[in-house]
């Protein structure tokens, strides 16, 4: 049985039985046994298509990992892509079938890093996938941190960053993965990821039209200021939404607590309740200068008059929150 040599921070150490370098082979994709991965999120789908484009353009640079029975231990997405591109044979590494999960995770990282073609973000994506699949438990995460020459907090930080990275369009993802643009873009992505969560369209508008060398410190500052303004606006809107929810709840409670009205009025209460909601929505739209058609305006004004509905106090309260 062969024992793998694992390079860790420039030092070569003898690891547990993993694989032999002589076991690197090309295998027929039709002979492989694997479970096709379900792409659960938009991020999964986008990263799948990016990987497919890379394989289509450059070929499969990183081998899959299989055991002696041709069960795929790592690389099911690459097998799926190879089949879709009608690639007959792909590189593979045969490993001992008794590998534990931690050994598989280390081997996966080792294979990717040894290819010397991974960017900072691609490494983060790999760590995220291992973490998501419960392969990278705490002990293994520490080992991964040692591989990448960073502490445990940085690993978890990268996992958080890459979740936001998944939300970007494929075009922006491809820019972020470009080696020559990494330094400029990382200053935005990794230092200001919470702002990017607010509006990725702004990010695309501000970044895509410019070459990386055109992104100066002043340009970065301008982008970040816009993102901060959006954050403040979003926070304010959340406060307004919360206040409006409380107002609606109080209105609902007040309407349902009417018990001493004459019988005829009690029968009309549901109509009054519905009318109040329509008028309240109208008043809010009017406050924020939102467009309304003539029919909507006439209906709301008619209901205000018919049911004598008045939300002036509530509207004044909302106005005070805006200042």
Short mmCIF file of C-alpha atoms in Angstrom, two decimals:
data_model
loop_
_atom_site.label_atom_id
_atom_site.label_comp_id
_atom_site.label_asym_id
_atom_site.label_seq_id
_atom_site.Cartn_x
_atom_site.Cartn_y
_atom_site.Cartn_z
CA UNK A 1 0.00 0.00 0.00
CA UNK A 2 1.36 3.38 -0.98
CA UNK A 3 1.62 6.33 1.42
CA UNK A 4 1.08 9.86 0.11
CA UNK A 5 3.45 12.73 0.74
CA UNK A 6 1.50 15.87 1.54
CA UNK A 7 3.11 19.28 1.14
CA UNK A 8 2.07 21.63 3.91
CA UNK A 9 3.38 25.21 4.01
CA UNK A 10 6.47 24.22 2.06
CA UNK A 11 7.18 21.14 4.23
CA UNK A 12 6.69 17.60 3.00
CA UNK A 13 5.25 15.23 5.57
CA UNK A 14 4.33 11.59 5.33
CA UNK A 15 0.59 11.18 5.57
CA UNK A 16 -1.78 8.26 5.96
CA UNK A 17 -2.40 5.83 3.08
CA UNK A 18 -3.95 7.87 0.31
CA UNK A 19 -2.81 7.17 -3.23
CA UNK A 20 0.13 6.36 -5.42
CA UNK A 21 1.41 8.84 -7.97
CA UNK A 22 1.56 5.88 -10.33
CA UNK A 23 -2.22 5.57 -10.03
CA UNK A 24 -2.92 8.68 -12.12
CA UNK A 25 -4.79 7.36 -15.14
CA UNK A 26 -7.36 8.28 -17.78
CA UNK A 27 -10.71 6.56 -17.32
CA UNK A 28 -13.73 6.07 -19.54
CA UNK A 29 -16.56 8.22 -18.13
CA UNK A 30 -19.13 5.52 -18.94
CA UNK A 31 -17.39 3.13 -16.53
CA UNK A 32 -17.64 5.49 -13.56
CA UNK A 33 -20.16 5.03 -10.75
CA UNK A 34 -21.38 8.24 -9.15
CA UNK A 35 -24.39 10.11 -7.82
CA UNK A 36 -25.37 13.12 -9.90
CA UNK A 37 -25.34 16.27 -7.76
CA UNK A 38 -28.54 18.26 -7.38
CA UNK A 39 -27.92 21.96 -8.03
CA UNK A 40 -29.97 23.39 -5.18
CA UNK A 41 -29.27 27.11 -5.44
CA UNK A 42 -28.63 29.78 -8.05
CA UNK A 43 -25.02 29.85 -6.85
CA UNK A 44 -24.66 26.10 -7.48
CA UNK A 45 -26.06 26.48 -10.99
CA UNK A 46 -23.83 29.46 -11.81
CA UNK A 47 -20.65 27.83 -10.51
CA UNK A 48 -21.56 24.66 -12.46
CA UNK A 49 -21.81 26.64 -15.72
CA UNK A 50 -18.56 28.49 -15.01
CA UNK A 51 -16.80 25.15 -14.41
CA UNK A 52 -18.32 23.79 -17.62
CA UNK A 53 -17.05 26.77 -19.64
CA UNK A 54 -13.56 26.36 -18.16
CA UNK A 55 -13.47 22.64 -19.00
CA UNK A 56 -14.78 23.32 -22.49
CA UNK A 57 -12.06 25.91 -23.08
CA UNK A 58 -9.06 24.41 -21.26
CA UNK A 59 -9.92 20.74 -20.76
CA UNK A 60 -10.11 18.99 -17.40
CA UNK A 61 -7.06 20.22 -15.50
CA UNK A 62 -7.82 18.62 -12.13
CA UNK A 63 -8.33 14.83 -11.99
CA UNK A 64 -11.34 13.27 -10.32
CA UNK A 65 -10.79 10.91 -7.39
CA UNK A 66 -12.00 7.29 -7.61
CA UNK A 67 -11.48 4.05 -5.73
CA UNK A 68 -10.43 0.69 -7.18
CA UNK A 69 -14.05 -0.09 -8.11
CA UNK A 70 -14.39 3.16 -10.11
CA UNK A 71 -16.69 4.76 -7.53
CA UNK A 72 -16.29 8.55 -7.78
CA UNK A 73 -15.18 9.93 -4.42
CA UNK A 74 -14.66 13.49 -5.61
CA UNK A 75 -15.55 15.18 -8.90
CA UNK A 76 -19.13 14.14 -9.69
CA UNK A 77 -19.82 17.55 -11.25
CA UNK A 78 -16.83 17.16 -13.55
CA UNK A 79 -18.06 13.72 -14.63
CA UNK A 80 -21.51 15.18 -15.38
CA UNK A 81 -19.93 17.99 -17.41
CA UNK A 82 -17.66 15.57 -19.29
CA UNK A 83 -20.69 13.53 -20.33
CA UNK A 84 -22.58 16.63 -21.45
CA UNK A 85 -19.56 17.72 -23.56
CA UNK A 86 -19.17 14.19 -24.97
CA UNK A 87 -15.67 13.83 -23.49
CA UNK A 88 -14.87 10.11 -23.53
CA UNK A 89 -11.93 9.92 -21.11
CA UNK A 90 -10.91 12.10 -18.19
CA UNK A 91 -7.94 12.14 -15.76
CA UNK A 92 -8.43 10.33 -12.46
CA UNK A 93 -6.53 9.39 -9.33
CA UNK A 94 -7.21 5.96 -7.84
CA UNK A 95 -7.16 5.92 -4.05
CA UNK A 96 -7.62 3.37 -1.32
CA UNK A 97 -11.35 2.69 -0.92
CA UNK A 98 -11.00 2.81 2.88
CA UNK A 99 -10.19 6.54 2.93
CA UNK A 100 -11.99 8.47 5.64
CA UNK A 101 -13.71 11.80 4.94
CA UNK A 102 -10.86 13.91 6.30
CA UNK A 103 -8.37 12.17 3.99
CA UNK A 104 -10.67 12.73 1.00
CA UNK A 105 -10.93 16.42 1.85
CA UNK A 106 -7.15 16.79 2.15
CA UNK A 107 -6.63 14.98 -1.13
CA UNK A 108 -9.17 17.21 -2.88
CA UNK A 109 -7.41 20.37 -1.67
CA UNK A 110 -3.99 18.93 -2.51
CA UNK A 111 -5.03 18.05 -6.08
CA UNK A 112 -6.52 21.49 -6.73
CA UNK A 113 -3.63 23.43 -5.27
CA UNK A 114 -1.06 21.31 -7.08
CA UNK A 115 -2.64 22.31 -10.39
CA UNK A 116 -1.46 25.90 -9.63
CA UNK A 117 -4.43 27.22 -11.56
CA UNK A 118 -6.79 28.14 -8.73
CA UNK A 119 -7.49 31.74 -7.79
CA UNK A 120 -8.12 32.93 -4.27
CA UNK A 121 -11.87 32.80 -4.86
CA UNK A 122 -11.78 29.34 -6.41
CA UNK A 123 -9.98 28.01 -3.34
CA UNK A 124 -12.65 29.66 -1.19
CA UNK A 125 -15.33 27.98 -3.30
CA UNK A 126 -13.70 24.60 -2.75
CA UNK A 127 -13.52 25.15 1.00
CA UNK A 128 -17.15 26.23 0.99
CA UNK A 129 -18.23 23.08 -0.83
CA UNK A 130 -16.29 20.84 1.52
CA UNK A 131 -17.76 22.67 4.49
CA UNK A 132 -21.30 22.51 3.06
CA UNK A 133 -21.03 18.77 2.52
CA UNK A 134 -19.94 18.30 6.15
CA UNK A 135 -16.55 17.02 5.02
CA UNK A 136 -14.58 19.80 6.65
CA UNK A 137 -15.24 19.31 10.35
CA UNK A 138 -13.35 21.51 12.79
CA UNK A 139 -10.17 19.41 12.80
CA UNK A 140 -10.09 19.31 9.01
CA UNK A 141 -10.84 23.04 8.72
CA UNK A 142 -7.75 23.70 10.83
CA UNK A 143 -5.72 21.60 8.39
CA UNK A 144 -7.19 23.50 5.45
CA UNK A 145 -6.27 26.77 7.14
CA UNK A 146 -2.71 25.50 7.45
CA UNK A 147 -2.68 24.62 3.75
CA UNK A 148 -3.75 28.15 2.84
CA UNK A 149 -1.44 29.80 5.40
CA UNK A 150 -4.25 31.54 7.28
CA UNK A 151 -5.97 31.14 10.64
CA UNK A 152 -9.27 29.41 11.36
CA UNK A 153 -11.18 32.70 11.39
CA UNK A 154 -10.05 33.45 7.85
CA UNK A 155 -11.41 30.12 6.64
CA UNK A 156 -14.85 30.84 8.08
CA UNK A 157 -14.64 34.37 6.70
CA UNK A 158 -13.98 32.97 3.21
CA UNK A 159 -16.96 30.65 3.59
CA UNK A 160 -19.17 33.66 4.41
CA UNK A 161 -17.72 35.67 1.51
CA UNK A 162 -18.25 32.93 -1.02
CA UNK A 163 -21.92 32.65 -0.12
CA UNK A 164 -22.30 36.22 -1.33
CA UNK A 165 -20.08 35.45 -4.33
CA UNK A 166 -22.66 32.84 -5.39
CA UNK A 167 -25.25 35.61 -5.80
CA UNK A 168 -23.27 37.43 -8.47
CA UNK A 169 -24.00 36.95 -12.15
CA UNK A 170 -21.65 34.64 -14.11
CA UNK A 171 -20.18 37.70 -15.86
CA UNK A 172 -19.16 39.29 -12.57
CA UNK A 173 -17.93 35.96 -11.20
CA UNK A 174 -15.63 35.58 -14.19
CA UNK A 175 -14.20 39.07 -13.57
CA UNK A 176 -13.62 38.28 -9.91
CA UNK A 177 -11.73 35.12 -10.88
CA UNK A 178 -9.35 36.97 -13.20
CA UNK A 179 -5.90 37.01 -11.61
CA UNK A 180 -4.98 40.49 -12.83
CA UNK A 181 -8.13 42.06 -11.40
CA UNK A 182 -8.09 40.24 -8.07
CA UNK A 183 -6.40 42.90 -5.98
CA UNK A 184 -8.72 45.71 -7.07
CA UNK A 185 -11.90 43.68 -6.82
CA UNK A 186 -11.09 42.02 -3.49
CA UNK A 187 -10.93 45.45 -1.89
CA UNK A 188 -14.60 45.79 -2.73
CA UNK A 189 -15.79 42.23 -2.28
CA UNK A 190 -13.98 41.14 0.85
CA UNK A 191 -13.94 44.46 2.69
CA UNK A 192 -17.49 45.50 1.81
CA UNK A 193 -19.45 42.31 1.19
CA UNK A 194 -22.39 43.45 3.33
CA UNK A 195 -22.95 46.40 0.99
CA UNK A 196 -22.79 44.21 -2.10
CA UNK A 197 -25.64 42.13 -0.70
CA UNK A 198 -27.92 45.13 -1.17
CA UNK A 199 -27.63 45.70 -4.88
CA UNK A 200 -25.55 43.61 -7.25
CA UNK A 201 -26.90 45.55 -10.23
CA UNK A 202 -25.08 48.66 -9.04
CA UNK A 203 -21.90 46.63 -8.65
CA UNK A 204 -22.18 45.38 -12.23
CA UNK A 205 -22.94 48.86 -13.59
CA UNK A 206 -19.97 50.41 -11.81
CA UNK A 207 -17.40 47.67 -12.46
CA UNK A 208 -18.16 46.11 -15.84
CA UNK A 209 -17.72 49.23 -18.03
CA UNK A 210 -14.17 49.83 -16.74
CA UNK A 211 -10.87 48.08 -17.29
CA UNK A 212 -9.17 46.98 -14.09
CA UNK A 213 -6.36 49.49 -14.53
CA UNK A 214 -8.97 52.27 -14.63
CA UNK A 215 -10.23 51.44 -11.14
CA UNK A 216 -8.31 53.93 -9.02
CA UNK A 217 -8.59 54.57 -5.30
CA UNK A 218 -10.97 57.45 -5.98
CA UNK A 219 -13.11 55.20 -8.18
CA UNK A 220 -13.26 52.56 -5.45
CA UNK A 221 -14.17 55.23 -2.91
CA UNK A 222 -16.97 56.49 -5.14
CA UNK A 223 -18.40 52.99 -5.55
CA UNK A 224 -18.26 52.27 -1.84
CA UNK A 225 -19.94 55.58 -1.00
CA UNK A 226 -22.83 54.68 -3.28
CA UNK A 227 -23.10 51.26 -1.67
CA UNK A 228 -23.08 52.83 1.79
CA UNK A 229 -25.87 55.21 0.76
CA UNK A 230 -27.90 52.23 -0.39
CA UNK A 231 -27.25 50.49 2.90
CA UNK A 232 -28.51 53.51 4.85
CA UNK A 233 -31.57 53.71 2.62
CA UNK A 234 -32.26 50.00 3.01
CA UNK A 235 -31.92 50.26 6.80
CA UNK A 236 -34.35 53.18 6.81
CA UNK A 237 -36.83 51.26 4.64
CA UNK A 238 -36.63 48.32 7.03
CA UNK A 239 -37.54 50.66 9.90
CA UNK A 240 -40.47 52.02 7.89
CA UNK A 241 -41.63 48.51 6.97
CA UNK A 242 -41.48 47.48 10.62
CA UNK A 243 -43.44 50.56 11.70
CA UNK A 244 -46.04 49.98 8.99
CA UNK A 245 -46.43 46.37 10.07
CA UNK A 246 -47.09 47.57 13.62
CA UNK A 247 -49.62 50.13 12.36
CA UNK A 248 -51.43 47.51 10.29
CA UNK A 249 -51.48 45.14 13.24
CA UNK A 250 -52.93 47.84 15.51
CA UNK A 251 -55.51 48.66 12.85
CA UNK A 252 -56.46 45.00 12.51
CA UNK A 253 -56.77 44.62 16.27
CA UNK A 254 -58.87 47.77 16.61
CA UNK A 255 -61.25 46.67 13.86
CA UNK A 256 -61.75 43.22 15.30
CA UNK A 257 -62.25 44.57 18.82
CA UNK A 258 -65.43 46.48 17.86
CA UNK A 259 -68.13 44.84 19.96
CA UNK A 260 -70.64 47.55 20.97
CA UNK A 261 -71.85 48.63 17.52
CA UNK A 262 -75.42 48.17 16.35
CA UNK A 263 -76.07 44.85 14.53
CA UNK A 264 -76.05 46.51 11.10
CA UNK A 265 -72.62 48.03 11.75
CA UNK A 266 -71.26 44.65 12.88
CA UNK A 267 -72.30 43.14 9.58
CA UNK A 268 -70.48 45.94 7.75
CA UNK A 269 -67.27 45.58 9.78
CA UNK A 270 -65.49 43.24 7.30
CA UNK A 271 -66.14 45.81 4.53
CA UNK A 272 -64.77 48.55 6.75
CA UNK A 273 -61.71 46.43 7.51
CA UNK A 274 -60.99 45.85 3.81
CA UNK A 275 -61.60 49.52 3.01
CA UNK A 276 -59.15 50.56 5.74
CA UNK A 277 -56.41 48.39 4.25
CA UNK A 278 -56.97 49.88 0.78
CA UNK A 279 -56.91 53.44 2.14
CA UNK A 280 -53.78 52.75 4.22
CA UNK A 281 -51.95 51.39 1.18
CA UNK A 282 -53.07 54.45 -0.80
CA UNK A 283 -51.81 56.85 1.89
CA UNK A 284 -48.41 55.11 2.03
CA UNK A 285 -47.98 55.23 -1.75
CA UNK A 286 -49.00 58.87 -1.72
CA UNK A 287 -46.46 59.61 1.03
CA UNK A 288 -43.60 58.10 -0.98
CA UNK A 289 -44.79 59.58 -4.30
CA UNK A 290 -45.36 56.17 -5.83
CA UNK A 291 -47.30 56.11 -9.10
CA UNK A 292 -50.98 55.10 -9.00
CA UNK A 293 -53.56 54.89 -11.74
CA UNK A 294 -56.69 57.02 -11.69
CA UNK A 295 -58.96 54.11 -10.77
CA UNK A 296 -56.88 53.31 -7.69
CA UNK A 297 -56.95 56.95 -6.53
CA UNK A 298 -60.70 57.35 -7.05
CA UNK A 299 -61.45 54.10 -5.22
CA UNK A 300 -59.34 55.06 -2.20
CA UNK A 301 -60.81 58.57 -1.96
CA UNK A 302 -64.34 57.15 -2.23
CA UNK A 303 -63.68 54.64 0.56
CA UNK A 304 -62.19 57.39 2.77
CA UNK A 305 -65.35 59.42 2.36
CA UNK A 306 -67.80 56.52 2.67
CA UNK A 307 -66.30 54.98 5.79
CA UNK A 308 -64.83 58.19 7.25
CA UNK A 309 -61.34 56.63 7.39
CA UNK A 310 -58.47 58.83 8.59
CA UNK A 311 -54.84 57.73 8.96
CA UNK A 312 -53.37 61.23 9.38
CA UNK A 313 -51.78 60.43 12.76
CA UNK A 314 -50.13 57.29 11.45
CA UNK A 315 -48.80 59.07 8.37
CA UNK A 316 -47.35 61.87 10.52
CA UNK A 317 -45.63 59.22 12.64
CA UNK A 318 -44.04 57.69 9.55
CA UNK A 319 -42.90 61.12 8.35
CA UNK A 320 -41.17 61.71 11.66
CA UNK A 321 -39.21 58.47 11.21
CA UNK A 322 -37.84 59.68 7.91
CA UNK A 323 -35.97 62.60 9.47
#
